[in-house]
PDB file of C-alpha atoms in Angstrom:
ATOM      1  CA  UNK V   1     177.415 123.969 162.513  1.00  0.00           C
ATOM      2  CA  UNK V   2     179.048 122.719 159.318  1.00  0.00           C
ATOM      3  CA  UNK V   3     180.293 124.677 156.331  1.00  0.00           C
ATOM      4  CA  UNK V   4     180.196 123.849 152.642  1.00  0.00           C
ATOM      5  CA  UNK V   5     183.669 125.143 151.744  1.00  0.00           C
ATOM      6  CA  UNK V   6     185.476 125.437 155.071  1.00  0.00           C
ATOM      7  CA  UNK V   7     186.714 122.983 157.693  1.00  0.00           C
ATOM      8  CA  UNK V   8     186.533 124.275 161.265  1.00  0.00           C
ATOM      9  CA  UNK V   9     188.128 122.921 164.416  1.00  0.00           C
ATOM     10  CA  UNK V  10     188.622 124.292 167.910  1.00  0.00           C
ATOM     11  CA  UNK V  11     191.027 123.072 170.579  1.00  0.00           C
ATOM     12  CA  UNK V  12     192.835 124.659 173.525  1.00  0.00           C
ATOM     13  CA  UNK V  13     191.405 128.104 172.762  1.00  0.00           C
ATOM     14  CA  UNK V  14     192.700 128.022 169.166  1.00  0.00           C
ATOM     15  CA  UNK V  15     190.370 127.905 166.145  1.00  0.00           C
ATOM     16  CA  UNK V  16     191.651 126.487 162.855  1.00  0.00           C
ATOM     17  CA  UNK V  17     189.776 127.594 159.740  1.00  0.00           C
ATOM     18  CA  UNK V  18     190.801 125.675 156.623  1.00  0.00           C
ATOM     19  CA  UNK V  19     189.627 126.735 153.181  1.00  0.00           C
ATOM     20  CA  UNK V  20     188.441 123.497 151.620  1.00  0.00           C
ATOM     21  CA  UNK V  21     188.118 123.789 147.854  1.00  0.00           C
ATOM     22  CA  UNK V  22     191.271 121.867 146.925  1.00  0.00           C
ATOM     23  CA  UNK V  23     190.012 121.060 143.427  1.00  0.00           C
ATOM     24  CA  UNK V  24     189.938 124.832 142.751  1.00  0.00           C
ATOM     25  CA  UNK V  25     193.127 125.592 144.716  1.00  0.00           C
ATOM     26  CA  UNK V  26     190.848 127.216 147.302  1.00  0.00           C
ATOM     27  CA  UNK V  27     189.826 129.988 144.905  1.00  0.00           C
ATOM     28  CA  UNK V  28     187.639 132.577 146.596  1.00  0.00           C
ATOM     29  CA  UNK V  29     184.043 131.965 145.558  1.00  0.00           C
ATOM     30  CA  UNK V  30     181.026 133.725 147.025  1.00  0.00           C
ATOM     31  CA  UNK V  31     180.220 130.622 149.101  1.00  0.00           C
ATOM     32  CA  UNK V  32     183.754 130.487 150.470  1.00  0.00           C
ATOM     33  CA  UNK V  33     183.501 134.144 151.483  1.00  0.00           C
ATOM     34  CA  UNK V  34     180.228 133.465 153.283  1.00  0.00           C
ATOM     35  CA  UNK V  35     181.655 130.384 155.006  1.00  0.00           C
ATOM     36  CA  UNK V  36     184.847 132.166 156.077  1.00  0.00           C
ATOM     37  CA  UNK V  37     182.871 134.959 157.722  1.00  0.00           C
ATOM     38  CA  UNK V  38     180.620 132.457 159.480  1.00  0.00           C
ATOM     39  CA  UNK V  39     183.572 130.354 160.640  1.00  0.00           C
ATOM     40  CA  UNK V  40     185.381 133.390 162.036  1.00  0.00           C
ATOM     41  CA  UNK V  41     182.210 134.463 163.830  1.00  0.00           C
ATOM     42  CA  UNK V  42     181.937 130.973 165.291  1.00  0.00           C
ATOM     43  CA  UNK V  43     185.555 131.196 166.466  1.00  0.00           C
ATOM     44  CA  UNK V  44     184.734 134.395 168.351  1.00  0.00           C
ATOM     45  CA  UNK V  45     181.567 132.824 169.806  1.00  0.00           C
ATOM     46  CA  UNK V  46     183.624 129.802 170.907  1.00  0.00           C
ATOM     47  CA  UNK V  47     185.976 132.123 172.779  1.00  0.00           C
ATOM     48  CA  UNK V  48     188.987 131.608 170.525  1.00  0.00           C
ATOM     49  CA  UNK V  49     192.100 133.369 171.779  1.00  0.00           C
ATOM     50  CA  UNK V  50     193.877 132.841 168.430  1.00  0.00           C
ATOM     51  CA  UNK V  51     192.778 131.830 164.918  1.00  0.00           C
ATOM     52  CA  UNK V  52     194.772 129.985 162.258  1.00  0.00           C
ATOM     53  CA  UNK V  53     193.737 130.396 158.610  1.00  0.00           C
ATOM     54  CA  UNK V  54     195.086 127.844 156.131  1.00  0.00           C
ATOM     55  CA  UNK V  55     194.159 125.947 152.975  1.00  0.00           C
ATOM     56  CA  UNK V  56     193.649 122.324 152.029  1.00  0.00           C
ATOM     57  CA  UNK V  57     195.563 120.547 149.278  1.00  0.00           C
ATOM     58  CA  UNK V  58     198.255 122.203 147.183  1.00  0.00           C
ATOM     59  CA  UNK V  59     197.326 125.805 147.861  1.00  0.00           C
ATOM     60  CA  UNK V  60     196.565 128.317 150.551  1.00  0.00           C
ATOM     61  CA  UNK V  61     194.396 130.274 148.125  1.00  0.00           C
ATOM     62  CA  UNK V  62     194.769 130.928 144.407  1.00  0.00           C
ATOM     63  CA  UNK V  63     192.781 134.193 144.461  1.00  0.00           C
ATOM     64  CA  UNK V  64     189.373 134.992 143.047  1.00  0.00           C
ATOM     65  CA  UNK V  65     187.443 132.205 141.381  1.00  0.00           C
ATOM     66  CA  UNK V  66     187.714 132.996 137.657  1.00  0.00           C
ATOM     67  CA  UNK V  67     185.371 130.124 136.764  1.00  0.00           C
ATOM     68  CA  UNK V  68     182.653 131.584 138.964  1.00  0.00           C
ATOM     69  CA  UNK V  69     183.430 134.986 137.498  1.00  0.00           C
ATOM     70  CA  UNK V  70     182.949 133.651 133.962  1.00  0.00           C
ATOM     71  CA  UNK V  71     179.733 131.881 134.957  1.00  0.00           C
ATOM     72  CA  UNK V  72     178.282 135.104 136.372  1.00  0.00           C
ATOM     73  CA  UNK V  73     179.367 136.968 133.242  1.00  0.00           C
ATOM     74  CA  UNK V  74     177.547 134.466 131.036  1.00  0.00           C
ATOM     75  CA  UNK V  75     174.464 134.445 133.257  1.00  0.00           C
ATOM     76  CA  UNK V  76     174.133 138.195 133.778  1.00  0.00           C
ATOM     77  CA  UNK V  77     175.770 139.457 130.606  1.00  0.00           C
ATOM     78  CA  UNK V  78     178.194 141.658 132.545  1.00  0.00           C
ATOM     79  CA  UNK V  79     181.820 140.699 133.072  1.00  0.00           C
ATOM     80  CA  UNK V  80     182.055 142.917 136.152  1.00  0.00           C
ATOM     81  CA  UNK V  81     179.171 141.182 137.996  1.00  0.00           C
ATOM     82  CA  UNK V  82     181.581 139.128 140.134  1.00  0.00           C
ATOM     83  CA  UNK V  83     183.249 142.334 141.261  1.00  0.00           C
ATOM     84  CA  UNK V  84     180.078 143.611 142.906  1.00  0.00           C
ATOM     85  CA  UNK V  85     178.359 141.545 145.656  1.00  0.00           C
ATOM     86  CA  UNK V  86     180.962 138.728 145.765  1.00  0.00           C
ATOM     87  CA  UNK V  87     183.796 141.224 146.143  1.00  0.00           C
ATOM     88  CA  UNK V  88     181.908 143.117 148.837  1.00  0.00           C
ATOM     89  CA  UNK V  89     181.535 139.812 150.688  1.00  0.00           C
ATOM     90  CA  UNK V  90     185.303 139.258 150.484  1.00  0.00           C
ATOM     91  CA  UNK V  91     185.949 142.740 151.810  1.00  0.00           C
ATOM     92  CA  UNK V  92     183.579 142.089 154.718  1.00  0.00           C
ATOM     93  CA  UNK V  93     185.780 139.123 155.692  1.00  0.00           C
ATOM     94  CA  UNK V  94     188.933 141.262 155.500  1.00  0.00           C
ATOM     95  CA  UNK V  95     187.357 143.867 157.781  1.00  0.00           C
ATOM     96  CA  UNK V  96     186.298 141.161 160.225  1.00  0.00           C
ATOM     97  CA  UNK V  97     189.878 139.865 160.432  1.00  0.00           C
ATOM     98  CA  UNK V  98     191.277 143.339 161.081  1.00  0.00           C
ATOM     99  CA  UNK V  99     188.564 144.567 163.457  1.00  0.00           C
ATOM    100  CA  UNK V 100     188.375 141.463 165.642  1.00  0.00           C
ATOM    101  CA  UNK V 101     190.677 141.868 168.679  1.00  0.00           C
ATOM    102  CA  UNK V 102     191.969 138.308 168.339  1.00  0.00           C
ATOM    103  CA  UNK V 103     195.292 137.416 166.666  1.00  0.00           C
ATOM    104  CA  UNK V 104     194.947 135.767 163.253  1.00  0.00           C
ATOM    105  CA  UNK V 105     197.776 133.646 161.851  1.00  0.00           C
ATOM    106  CA  UNK V 106     197.958 132.750 158.167  1.00  0.00           C
ATOM    107  CA  UNK V 107     199.595 129.331 157.722  1.00  0.00           C
ATOM    108  CA  UNK V 108     200.442 129.487 154.018  1.00  0.00           C
ATOM    109  CA  UNK V 109     200.871 126.228 152.138  1.00  0.00           C
ATOM    110  CA  UNK V 110     201.748 126.147 148.451  1.00  0.00           C
ATOM    111  CA  UNK V 111     200.176 128.670 146.086  1.00  0.00           C
ATOM    112  CA  UNK V 112     199.139 132.025 147.528  1.00  0.00           C
ATOM    113  CA  UNK V 113     198.034 134.331 144.747  1.00  0.00           C
ATOM    114  CA  UNK V 114     196.129 137.551 144.189  1.00  0.00           C
ATOM    115  CA  UNK V 115     193.371 137.986 146.746  1.00  0.00           C
ATOM    116  CA  UNK V 116     194.769 134.928 148.538  1.00  0.00           C
ATOM    117  CA  UNK V 117     197.980 136.849 149.197  1.00  0.00           C
ATOM    118  CA  UNK V 118     195.957 139.778 150.494  1.00  0.00           C
ATOM    119  CA  UNK V 119     193.941 137.510 152.785  1.00  0.00           C
ATOM    120  CA  UNK V 120     197.227 136.314 154.258  1.00  0.00           C
ATOM    121  CA  UNK V 121     198.488 139.893 154.595  1.00  0.00           C
ATOM    122  CA  UNK V 122     195.291 140.836 156.455  1.00  0.00           C
ATOM    123  CA  UNK V 123     196.267 138.400 159.197  1.00  0.00           C
ATOM    124  CA  UNK V 124     198.450 139.588 162.065  1.00  0.00           C
ATOM    125  CA  UNK V 125     201.233 137.111 161.337  1.00  0.00           C
ATOM    126  CA  UNK V 126     202.158 134.873 158.417  1.00  0.00           C
ATOM    127  CA  UNK V 127     204.025 131.595 158.722  1.00  0.00           C
ATOM    128  CA  UNK V 128     204.788 129.934 155.383  1.00  0.00           C
ATOM    129  CA  UNK V 129     205.847 126.493 154.230  1.00  0.00           C
ATOM    130  CA  UNK V 130     209.168 126.417 152.412  1.00  0.00           C
ATOM    131  CA  UNK V 131     207.344 125.478 149.208  1.00  0.00           C
ATOM    132  CA  UNK V 132     204.942 128.430 149.403  1.00  0.00           C
ATOM    133  CA  UNK V 133     204.888 131.193 146.814  1.00  0.00           C
ATOM    134  CA  UNK V 134     203.218 134.593 146.732  1.00  0.00           C
ATOM    135  CA  UNK V 135     202.084 136.920 143.983  1.00  0.00           C
ATOM    136  CA  UNK V 136     199.808 139.866 143.282  1.00  0.00           C
ATOM    137  CA  UNK V 137     198.682 138.555 139.908  1.00  0.00           C
ATOM    138  CA  UNK V 138     195.809 140.974 139.241  1.00  0.00           C
ATOM    139  CA  UNK V 139     197.678 142.880 136.548  1.00  0.00           C
ATOM    140  CA  UNK V 140     198.180 139.687 134.548  1.00  0.00           C
ATOM    141  CA  UNK V 141     194.480 139.715 133.625  1.00  0.00           C
ATOM    142  CA  UNK V 142     194.033 143.475 133.542  1.00  0.00           C
ATOM    143  CA  UNK V 143     192.554 143.888 137.014  1.00  0.00           C
ATOM    144  CA  UNK V 144     193.617 146.124 139.875  1.00  0.00           C
ATOM    145  CA  UNK V 145     194.228 144.727 143.394  1.00  0.00           C
ATOM    146  CA  UNK V 146     191.477 144.176 145.940  1.00  0.00           C
ATOM    147  CA  UNK V 147     191.003 142.669 149.424  1.00  0.00           C
ATOM    148  CA  UNK V 148     193.166 145.339 151.025  1.00  0.00           C
ATOM    149  CA  UNK V 149     196.332 144.542 149.115  1.00  0.00           C
ATOM    150  CA  UNK V 150     197.183 148.165 148.369  1.00  0.00           C
ATOM    151  CA  UNK V 151     196.783 148.902 152.091  1.00  0.00           C
ATOM    152  CA  UNK V 152     198.686 145.949 153.554  1.00  0.00           C
ATOM    153  CA  UNK V 153     201.537 145.307 151.127  1.00  0.00           C
ATOM    154  CA  UNK V 154     203.159 148.787 151.111  1.00  0.00           C
ATOM    155  CA  UNK V 155     203.129 148.745 154.897  1.00  0.00           C
ATOM    156  CA  UNK V 156     204.899 145.389 154.897  1.00  0.00           C
ATOM    157  CA  UNK V 157     207.522 145.849 152.177  1.00  0.00           C
ATOM    158  CA  UNK V 158     207.569 149.561 151.335  1.00  0.00           C
ATOM    159  CA  UNK V 159     206.071 151.532 148.460  1.00  0.00           C
ATOM    160  CA  UNK V 160     208.662 150.729 145.786  1.00  0.00           C
ATOM    161  CA  UNK V 161     208.658 146.971 146.258  1.00  0.00           C
ATOM    162  CA  UNK V 162     204.875 146.995 146.478  1.00  0.00           C
ATOM    163  CA  UNK V 163     204.701 148.863 143.180  1.00  0.00           C
ATOM    164  CA  UNK V 164     206.973 146.264 141.576  1.00  0.00           C
ATOM    165  CA  UNK V 165     204.947 143.338 142.879  1.00  0.00           C
ATOM    166  CA  UNK V 166     201.616 144.884 141.857  1.00  0.00           C
ATOM    167  CA  UNK V 167     202.630 146.315 138.484  1.00  0.00           C
ATOM    168  CA  UNK V 168     204.621 143.313 137.250  1.00  0.00           C
ATOM    169  CA  UNK V 169     202.593 140.581 138.930  1.00  0.00           C
ATOM    170  CA  UNK V 170     205.718 138.550 139.632  1.00  0.00           C
ATOM    171  CA  UNK V 171     205.999 135.651 142.060  1.00  0.00           C
ATOM    172  CA  UNK V 172     208.238 135.509 145.118  1.00  0.00           C
ATOM    173  CA  UNK V 173     209.111 132.345 146.973  1.00  0.00           C
ATOM    174  CA  UNK V 174     208.795 131.994 150.739  1.00  0.00           C
ATOM    175  CA  UNK V 175     212.423 132.846 151.500  1.00  0.00           C
ATOM    176  CA  UNK V 176     212.252 136.044 149.432  1.00  0.00           C
ATOM    177  CA  UNK V 177     208.920 136.948 151.025  1.00  0.00           C
ATOM    178  CA  UNK V 178     210.502 136.705 154.461  1.00  0.00           C
ATOM    179  CA  UNK V 179     213.578 138.645 153.337  1.00  0.00           C
ATOM    180  CA  UNK V 180     211.478 141.629 152.218  1.00  0.00           C
ATOM    181  CA  UNK V 181     209.287 141.628 155.314  1.00  0.00           C
ATOM    182  CA  UNK V 182     206.175 140.235 153.707  1.00  0.00           C
ATOM    183  CA  UNK V 183     205.905 137.281 156.118  1.00  0.00           C
ATOM    184  CA  UNK V 184     207.199 136.374 159.561  1.00  0.00           C
ATOM    185  CA  UNK V 185     208.873 133.008 159.117  1.00  0.00           C
ATOM    186  CA  UNK V 186     209.457 130.020 156.849  1.00  0.00           C
ATOM    187  CA  UNK V 187     209.238 126.414 158.062  1.00  0.00           C
ATOM    188  CA  UNK V 188     209.460 122.988 156.399  1.00  0.00           C
ATOM    189  CA  UNK V 189     206.200 122.168 154.641  1.00  0.00           C
ATOM    190  CA  UNK V 190     205.661 119.009 156.681  1.00  0.00           C
ATOM    191  CA  UNK V 191     205.765 120.964 159.958  1.00  0.00           C
ATOM    192  CA  UNK V 192     203.707 123.990 158.889  1.00  0.00           C
ATOM    193  CA  UNK V 193     200.620 123.282 160.987  1.00  0.00           C
ATOM    194  CA  UNK V 194     202.661 122.133 163.992  1.00  0.00           C
ATOM    195  CA  UNK V 195     204.627 125.385 163.938  1.00  0.00           C
ATOM    196  CA  UNK V 196     201.504 127.458 163.361  1.00  0.00           C
ATOM    197  CA  UNK V 197     199.882 125.654 166.284  1.00  0.00           C
ATOM    198  CA  UNK V 198     202.827 126.437 168.552  1.00  0.00           C
ATOM    199  CA  UNK V 199     202.676 130.107 167.614  1.00  0.00           C
ATOM    200  CA  UNK V 200     198.908 130.222 168.101  1.00  0.00           C
ATOM    201  CA  UNK V 201     199.312 128.468 171.441  1.00  0.00           C
ATOM    202  CA  UNK V 202     201.748 131.127 172.647  1.00  0.00           C
ATOM    203  CA  UNK V 203     199.369 133.874 171.611  1.00  0.00           C
ATOM    204  CA  UNK V 204     196.357 132.126 173.144  1.00  0.00           C
ATOM    205  CA  UNK V 205     198.213 131.750 176.451  1.00  0.00           C
ATOM    206  CA  UNK V 206     199.098 135.442 176.481  1.00  0.00           C
ATOM    207  CA  UNK V 207     197.169 138.442 177.836  1.00  0.00           C
ATOM    208  CA  UNK V 208     194.677 138.500 174.999  1.00  0.00           C
ATOM    209  CA  UNK V 209     193.099 141.772 176.092  1.00  0.00           C
ATOM    210  CA  UNK V 210     196.485 143.436 175.725  1.00  0.00           C
ATOM    211  CA  UNK V 211     197.076 141.671 172.388  1.00  0.00           C
ATOM    212  CA  UNK V 212     193.700 142.878 171.101  1.00  0.00           C
ATOM    213  CA  UNK V 213     194.575 146.447 172.050  1.00  0.00           C
ATOM    214  CA  UNK V 214     197.956 146.103 170.324  1.00  0.00           C
ATOM    215  CA  UNK V 215     196.107 145.044 167.164  1.00  0.00           C
ATOM    216  CA  UNK V 216     193.841 148.100 167.318  1.00  0.00           C
ATOM    217  CA  UNK V 217     196.809 150.415 167.847  1.00  0.00           C
ATOM    218  CA  UNK V 218     198.698 148.911 164.919  1.00  0.00           C
ATOM    219  CA  UNK V 219     195.598 149.379 162.765  1.00  0.00           C
ATOM    220  CA  UNK V 220     195.660 153.092 163.542  1.00  0.00           C
ATOM    221  CA  UNK V 221     199.392 153.676 163.528  1.00  0.00           C
ATOM    222  CA  UNK V 222     199.741 154.608 159.841  1.00  0.00           C
ATOM    223  CA  UNK V 223     196.812 157.030 159.722  1.00  0.00           C
ATOM    224  CA  UNK V 224     197.044 158.692 163.142  1.00  0.00           C
ATOM    225  CA  UNK V 225     199.269 161.637 163.876  1.00  0.00           C
ATOM    226  CA  UNK V 226     201.887 161.098 166.580  1.00  0.00           C
ATOM    227  CA  UNK V 227     199.717 162.993 169.033  1.00  0.00           C
ATOM    228  CA  UNK V 228     196.665 160.885 168.178  1.00  0.00           C
ATOM    229  CA  UNK V 229     198.683 157.691 168.541  1.00  0.00           C
ATOM    230  CA  UNK V 230     200.077 158.806 171.898  1.00  0.00           C
ATOM    231  CA  UNK V 231     196.540 159.496 173.108  1.00  0.00           C
ATOM    232  CA  UNK V 232     195.429 156.060 171.908  1.00  0.00           C
ATOM    233  CA  UNK V 233     198.382 154.429 173.657  1.00  0.00           C
ATOM    234  CA  UNK V 234     197.529 156.293 176.856  1.00  0.00           C
ATOM    235  CA  UNK V 235     193.879 155.247 176.688  1.00  0.00           C
ATOM    236  CA  UNK V 236     194.726 151.601 176.032  1.00  0.00           C
ATOM    237  CA  UNK V 237     197.492 151.538 178.627  1.00  0.00           C
ATOM    238  CA  UNK V 238     194.967 152.667 181.230  1.00  0.00           C
ATOM    239  CA  UNK V 239     192.595 149.893 180.113  1.00  0.00           C
ATOM    240  CA  UNK V 240     195.416 147.360 180.326  1.00  0.00           C
ATOM    241  CA  UNK V 241     196.427 148.707 183.729  1.00  0.00           C
ATOM    242  CA  UNK V 242     192.931 148.026 185.068  1.00  0.00           C
ATOM    243  CA  UNK V 243     192.943 144.442 183.795  1.00  0.00           C
ATOM    244  CA  UNK V 244     193.313 141.260 185.823  1.00  0.00           C
ATOM    245  CA  UNK V 245     196.064 140.183 183.446  1.00  0.00           C
ATOM    246  CA  UNK V 246     198.195 143.172 184.420  1.00  0.00           C
ATOM    247  CA  UNK V 247     197.769 142.328 188.100  1.00  0.00           C
ATOM    248  CA  UNK V 248     198.672 138.714 187.355  1.00  0.00           C
ATOM    249  CA  UNK V 249     201.685 139.732 185.266  1.00  0.00           C
ATOM    250  CA  UNK V 250     203.088 141.940 188.043  1.00  0.00           C
ATOM    251  CA  UNK V 251     202.416 139.303 190.699  1.00  0.00           C
ATOM    252  CA  UNK V 252     204.114 136.622 188.611  1.00  0.00           C
ATOM    253  CA  UNK V 253     207.145 138.890 188.089  1.00  0.00           C
ATOM    254  CA  UNK V 254     207.673 139.384 191.800  1.00  0.00           C
ATOM    255  CA  UNK V 255     206.911 135.759 192.636  1.00  0.00           C
ATOM    256  CA  UNK V 256     209.361 134.624 189.948  1.00  0.00           C
ATOM    257  CA  UNK V 257     206.898 132.335 188.154  1.00  0.00           C
ATOM    258  CA  UNK V 258     205.250 132.130 184.786  1.00  0.00           C
ATOM    259  CA  UNK V 259     202.057 134.197 184.589  1.00  0.00           C
ATOM    260  CA  UNK V 260     198.672 132.580 184.017  1.00  0.00           C
ATOM    261  CA  UNK V 261     196.696 135.044 181.926  1.00  0.00           C
ATOM    262  CA  UNK V 262     192.917 134.856 181.709  1.00  0.00           C
ATOM    263  CA  UNK V 263     192.302 137.451 179.010  1.00  0.00           C
ATOM    264  CA  UNK V 264     190.364 139.637 181.425  1.00  0.00           C
TER     265      UNK V 264
END
């Protein structure tokens, strides 16, 4: 299977999905949304134990495709046309990232703006090149945020900083993004994919059933009451306790060796 706007590769249980519209700074068109969803579905079908999302060229993703937005406006006579089906398609991809019990890593190169920033925030971890920059630029053109930004960003940096970033539309560099808790780490641009690959490899070699349950618990942690979260932890701990990976982890501990997890 090939994709029009995405490059896909799979090796050692890790899928790499690269947005491939470098001439448009990987702006999110309807076709790119469709291809991203299909590529992520293929990663799951291939048995990926970790997924890396990145961009080709000078950008991770520059946000929504304003040229496509203008074209739809001219064709349909409604400026908001792009914000209907195309935006729903983008939101479907965000939900897929969050609801799939596989760790997603955003490897952010260069420009990461608007919906592109929110796509990165939807991932479980973000590793950024030292030349990367982030912004929530919606307000600059009179739009409000989408793609889960108002859900993810306050949880990462707090309400007040999120309000500043959304309402002023300012840009933060990679070091500042790490300082405020927006991303996990910053690496030299030339080693971005190597470092992302190492991180993905560690996750893929881990007990992926347990990691998937951790992801589901984190998803619920801000909306559940303490009692509800304790019940969820109990339920998932029982599931983990019945897993082959738990048996392997305990055996490896007592045998003083590295565990070999199967994800089952």
